[in-house]
Amino acid sequence: SSLKNHQISIDNFDLAIRYEPTNSNYFNARCIAKKNINNYRRARADCLRAIDLNPDHQNAYNNLGLVKIGLNDYRGAIDAYNKQLRVAPDNQWSYSYLAAAYDSKGDIKRACSYWLKASTVHGHEYAAKRLADTCFDFGSDNKKIDTTYNQDVHPLLQNELDNCRGNVSLFCKNL
């Protein structure tokens, strides 16, 4: 079972950490295994230890954000993703995860902003789909909207929408 496999991973990383207690990758990997079995509090401790050992460990910040979302600490998740972006500003997943954290927090404007950035700047397909699904009102018949101004479109996205004429970006293909 998946739970058994994650527990085996945790046990293996426990052993690895015993032999190499300053290896940030081991703490980060154990964080992932603990997160995958919803042991968020212990996962958080491992992510924080990985970051203590290596303040530039971009994956540890990313995983810390996921753990914070699991703990319903959306502000903490947003902080973790922003720190991750300072370490690795081109990480497309962090923009998408930031959007998800803002969406969970109820801040759709910021969520749309980050999905837009992840989809148009970084070509992140999941973000493009979330952007199209969440940030546009397609109406009851669920037809695709045209690329002229539409009051149901968030103003932040109007310029990007206007640029879709003849554009085959992931964002535009999902409209």
Short mmCIF file of C-alpha atoms in Angstrom, two decimals:
data_model
loop_
_atom_site.label_atom_id
_atom_site.label_comp_id
_atom_site.label_asym_id
_atom_site.label_seq_id
_atom_site.Cartn_x
_atom_site.Cartn_y
_atom_site.Cartn_z
CA SER A 1 0.00 0.00 0.00
CA SER A 2 0.99 3.61 -0.43
CA LEU A 3 1.03 4.23 3.32
CA LYS A 4 3.40 1.31 3.81
CA ASN A 5 5.71 2.58 1.04
CA HIS A 6 5.84 6.07 2.55
CA GLN A 7 6.56 4.62 5.98
CA ILE A 8 9.42 2.57 4.51
CA SER A 9 10.75 5.78 2.94
CA ILE A 10 10.51 7.59 6.27
CA ASP A 11 12.36 4.74 8.01
CA ASN A 12 15.09 4.81 5.34
CA PHE A 13 15.51 8.58 5.66
CA ASP A 14 15.61 8.25 9.46
CA LEU A 15 18.57 5.93 9.01
CA ALA A 16 20.23 8.18 6.42
CA ILE A 17 19.83 11.20 8.71
CA ARG A 18 21.41 9.27 11.56
CA TYR A 19 24.52 8.82 9.40
CA GLU A 20 24.43 12.25 7.74
CA PRO A 21 22.58 14.65 10.07
CA THR A 22 23.55 17.73 8.05
CA ASN A 23 22.22 16.56 4.70
CA SER A 24 19.34 18.90 3.85
CA ASN A 25 18.16 16.66 1.00
CA TYR A 26 17.40 13.82 3.42
CA PHE A 27 15.27 16.09 5.60
CA ASN A 28 13.48 17.44 2.54
CA ALA A 29 12.79 13.94 1.20
CA ARG A 30 11.50 12.79 4.58
CA CYS A 31 9.29 15.89 4.65
CA ILE A 32 7.71 14.77 1.35
CA ALA A 33 7.07 11.25 2.64
CA LYS A 34 5.47 12.59 5.83
CA LYS A 35 3.38 15.08 3.84
CA ASN A 36 2.17 12.27 1.60
CA ILE A 37 0.68 10.48 4.62
CA ASN A 38 -0.81 13.75 5.92
CA ASN A 39 1.58 13.99 8.83
CA TYR A 40 1.87 17.72 8.24
CA ARG A 41 3.27 18.84 11.60
CA ARG A 42 6.22 16.47 11.45
CA ALA A 43 6.69 17.21 7.75
CA ARG A 44 6.87 20.92 8.58
CA ALA A 45 9.66 20.25 11.09
CA ASP A 46 11.67 18.38 8.44
CA CYS A 47 11.19 21.13 5.85
CA LEU A 48 12.31 23.75 8.35
CA ARG A 49 15.36 21.66 9.25
CA ALA A 50 16.25 21.31 5.55
CA ILE A 51 16.01 25.09 5.20
CA ASP A 52 18.11 25.64 8.34
CA LEU A 53 20.80 23.41 6.84
CA ASN A 54 20.56 24.97 3.39
CA PRO A 55 18.77 28.36 3.19
CA ASP A 56 18.84 28.15 -0.63
CA HIS A 57 17.06 24.77 -0.81
CA GLN A 58 14.30 25.73 -3.22
CA ASN A 59 12.49 22.40 -3.00
CA ALA A 60 12.32 22.61 0.79
CA TYR A 61 10.52 25.97 0.51
CA ASN A 62 8.19 24.50 -2.10
CA ASN A 63 7.40 21.50 0.11
CA LEU A 64 7.00 23.74 3.15
CA GLY A 65 4.34 25.64 1.20
CA LEU A 66 2.50 22.39 0.42
CA VAL A 67 2.70 21.37 4.07
CA LYS A 68 1.37 24.76 5.19
CA ILE A 69 -1.57 24.38 2.79
CA GLY A 70 -2.21 20.96 4.37
CA LEU A 71 -2.29 22.72 7.76
CA ASN A 72 -4.69 25.38 6.35
CA ASP A 73 -1.99 27.99 6.97
CA TYR A 74 -2.37 29.81 3.67
CA ARG A 75 -0.44 32.91 4.80
CA GLY A 76 2.45 30.61 5.81
CA ALA A 77 2.25 28.84 2.44
CA ILE A 78 2.35 32.16 0.61
CA ASP A 79 5.40 33.19 2.65
CA ALA A 80 7.16 29.90 1.84
CA TYR A 81 6.50 30.26 -1.90
CA ASN A 82 7.68 33.86 -1.91
CA LYS A 83 10.91 32.79 -0.19
CA GLN A 84 11.29 29.99 -2.73
CA LEU A 85 10.90 32.50 -5.55
CA ARG A 86 13.67 34.66 -4.07
CA VAL A 87 15.94 31.59 -4.25
CA ALA A 88 14.75 30.43 -7.71
CA PRO A 89 12.69 33.13 -9.45
CA ASP A 90 12.03 31.02 -12.56
CA ASN A 91 10.28 28.15 -10.79
CA GLN A 92 6.95 27.93 -12.62
CA TRP A 93 5.43 25.62 -10.00
CA SER A 94 5.83 28.20 -7.26
CA TYR A 95 3.69 30.69 -9.18
CA SER A 96 1.02 28.04 -9.64
CA TYR A 97 1.22 27.01 -5.98
CA LEU A 98 1.07 30.67 -4.91
CA ALA A 99 -2.10 30.99 -6.97
CA ALA A 100 -3.58 27.91 -5.28
CA ALA A 101 -2.75 29.30 -1.84
CA TYR A 102 -4.37 32.64 -2.66
CA ASP A 103 -7.37 30.81 -4.16
CA SER A 104 -7.74 28.72 -0.97
CA LYS A 105 -7.47 31.91 1.06
CA GLY A 106 -10.27 33.45 -1.05
CA ASP A 107 -8.12 36.06 -2.80
CA ILE A 108 -9.13 35.32 -6.40
CA LYS A 109 -7.55 38.51 -7.78
CA ARG A 110 -4.08 37.47 -6.64
CA ALA A 111 -4.71 33.83 -7.58
CA CYS A 112 -5.54 34.90 -11.13
CA SER A 113 -2.47 37.11 -11.24
CA TYR A 114 -0.15 34.20 -10.37
CA TRP A 115 -1.91 31.71 -12.66
CA LEU A 116 -1.52 34.28 -15.42
CA LYS A 117 2.20 34.60 -14.72
CA ALA A 118 2.72 30.83 -14.51
CA SER A 119 0.85 30.20 -17.75
CA THR A 120 2.00 33.06 -19.95
CA VAL A 121 5.54 33.62 -18.72
CA HIS A 122 6.44 30.04 -17.92
CA GLY A 123 4.10 28.04 -20.16
CA HIS A 124 2.67 26.10 -17.22
CA GLU A 125 -0.29 24.15 -18.62
CA TYR A 126 -2.03 23.41 -15.30
CA ALA A 127 -1.95 27.12 -14.45
CA ALA A 128 -3.41 27.99 -17.84
CA LYS A 129 -6.31 25.61 -17.24
CA ARG A 130 -6.92 26.95 -13.72
CA LEU A 131 -6.75 30.51 -15.06
CA ALA A 132 -9.34 29.79 -17.72
CA ASP A 133 -11.59 27.87 -15.33
CA THR A 134 -11.38 30.22 -12.35
CA CYS A 135 -10.79 33.70 -13.68
CA PHE A 136 -13.35 33.84 -16.48
CA ASP A 137 -17.11 33.54 -16.40
CA PHE A 138 -18.11 31.48 -19.40
CA GLY A 139 -21.82 31.78 -18.65
CA SER A 140 -24.36 29.04 -18.26
CA ASP A 141 -23.87 27.61 -21.73
CA ASN A 142 -20.13 27.21 -21.05
CA LYS A 143 -19.22 28.59 -24.49
CA LYS A 144 -15.81 30.02 -25.08
CA ILE A 145 -15.73 33.78 -24.71
CA ASP A 146 -14.49 35.86 -27.59
CA THR A 147 -11.41 38.03 -27.32
CA THR A 148 -13.23 41.36 -27.26
CA TYR A 149 -13.74 43.13 -23.96
CA ASN A 150 -16.05 41.21 -21.66
CA GLN A 151 -17.15 42.65 -18.31
CA ASP A 152 -16.99 39.19 -16.75
CA VAL A 153 -13.24 39.06 -17.34
CA HIS A 154 -11.12 40.28 -14.47
CA PRO A 155 -9.53 43.60 -15.59
CA LEU A 156 -6.08 42.27 -14.71
CA LEU A 157 -6.46 39.69 -17.48
CA GLN A 158 -7.94 41.89 -20.18
CA ASN A 159 -4.60 42.78 -21.81
CA GLU A 160 -3.63 39.11 -21.97
CA LEU A 161 -7.03 38.25 -23.39
CA ASP A 162 -6.68 40.98 -26.04
CA ASN A 163 -3.35 39.44 -27.05
CA CYS A 164 -5.01 36.08 -27.76
CA ARG A 165 -6.11 37.06 -31.26
CA GLY A 166 -4.05 34.72 -33.39
CA ASN A 167 -1.97 33.61 -30.40
CA VAL A 168 -1.48 29.93 -29.66
CA SER A 169 -0.08 30.24 -26.13
CA LEU A 170 -1.26 27.73 -23.53
CA PHE A 171 -3.37 30.44 -21.92
CA CYS A 172 -5.14 31.25 -25.16
CA LYS A 173 -5.63 27.60 -26.12
CA ASN A 174 -7.49 27.03 -22.84
CA LEU A 175 -10.07 29.74 -23.55
#
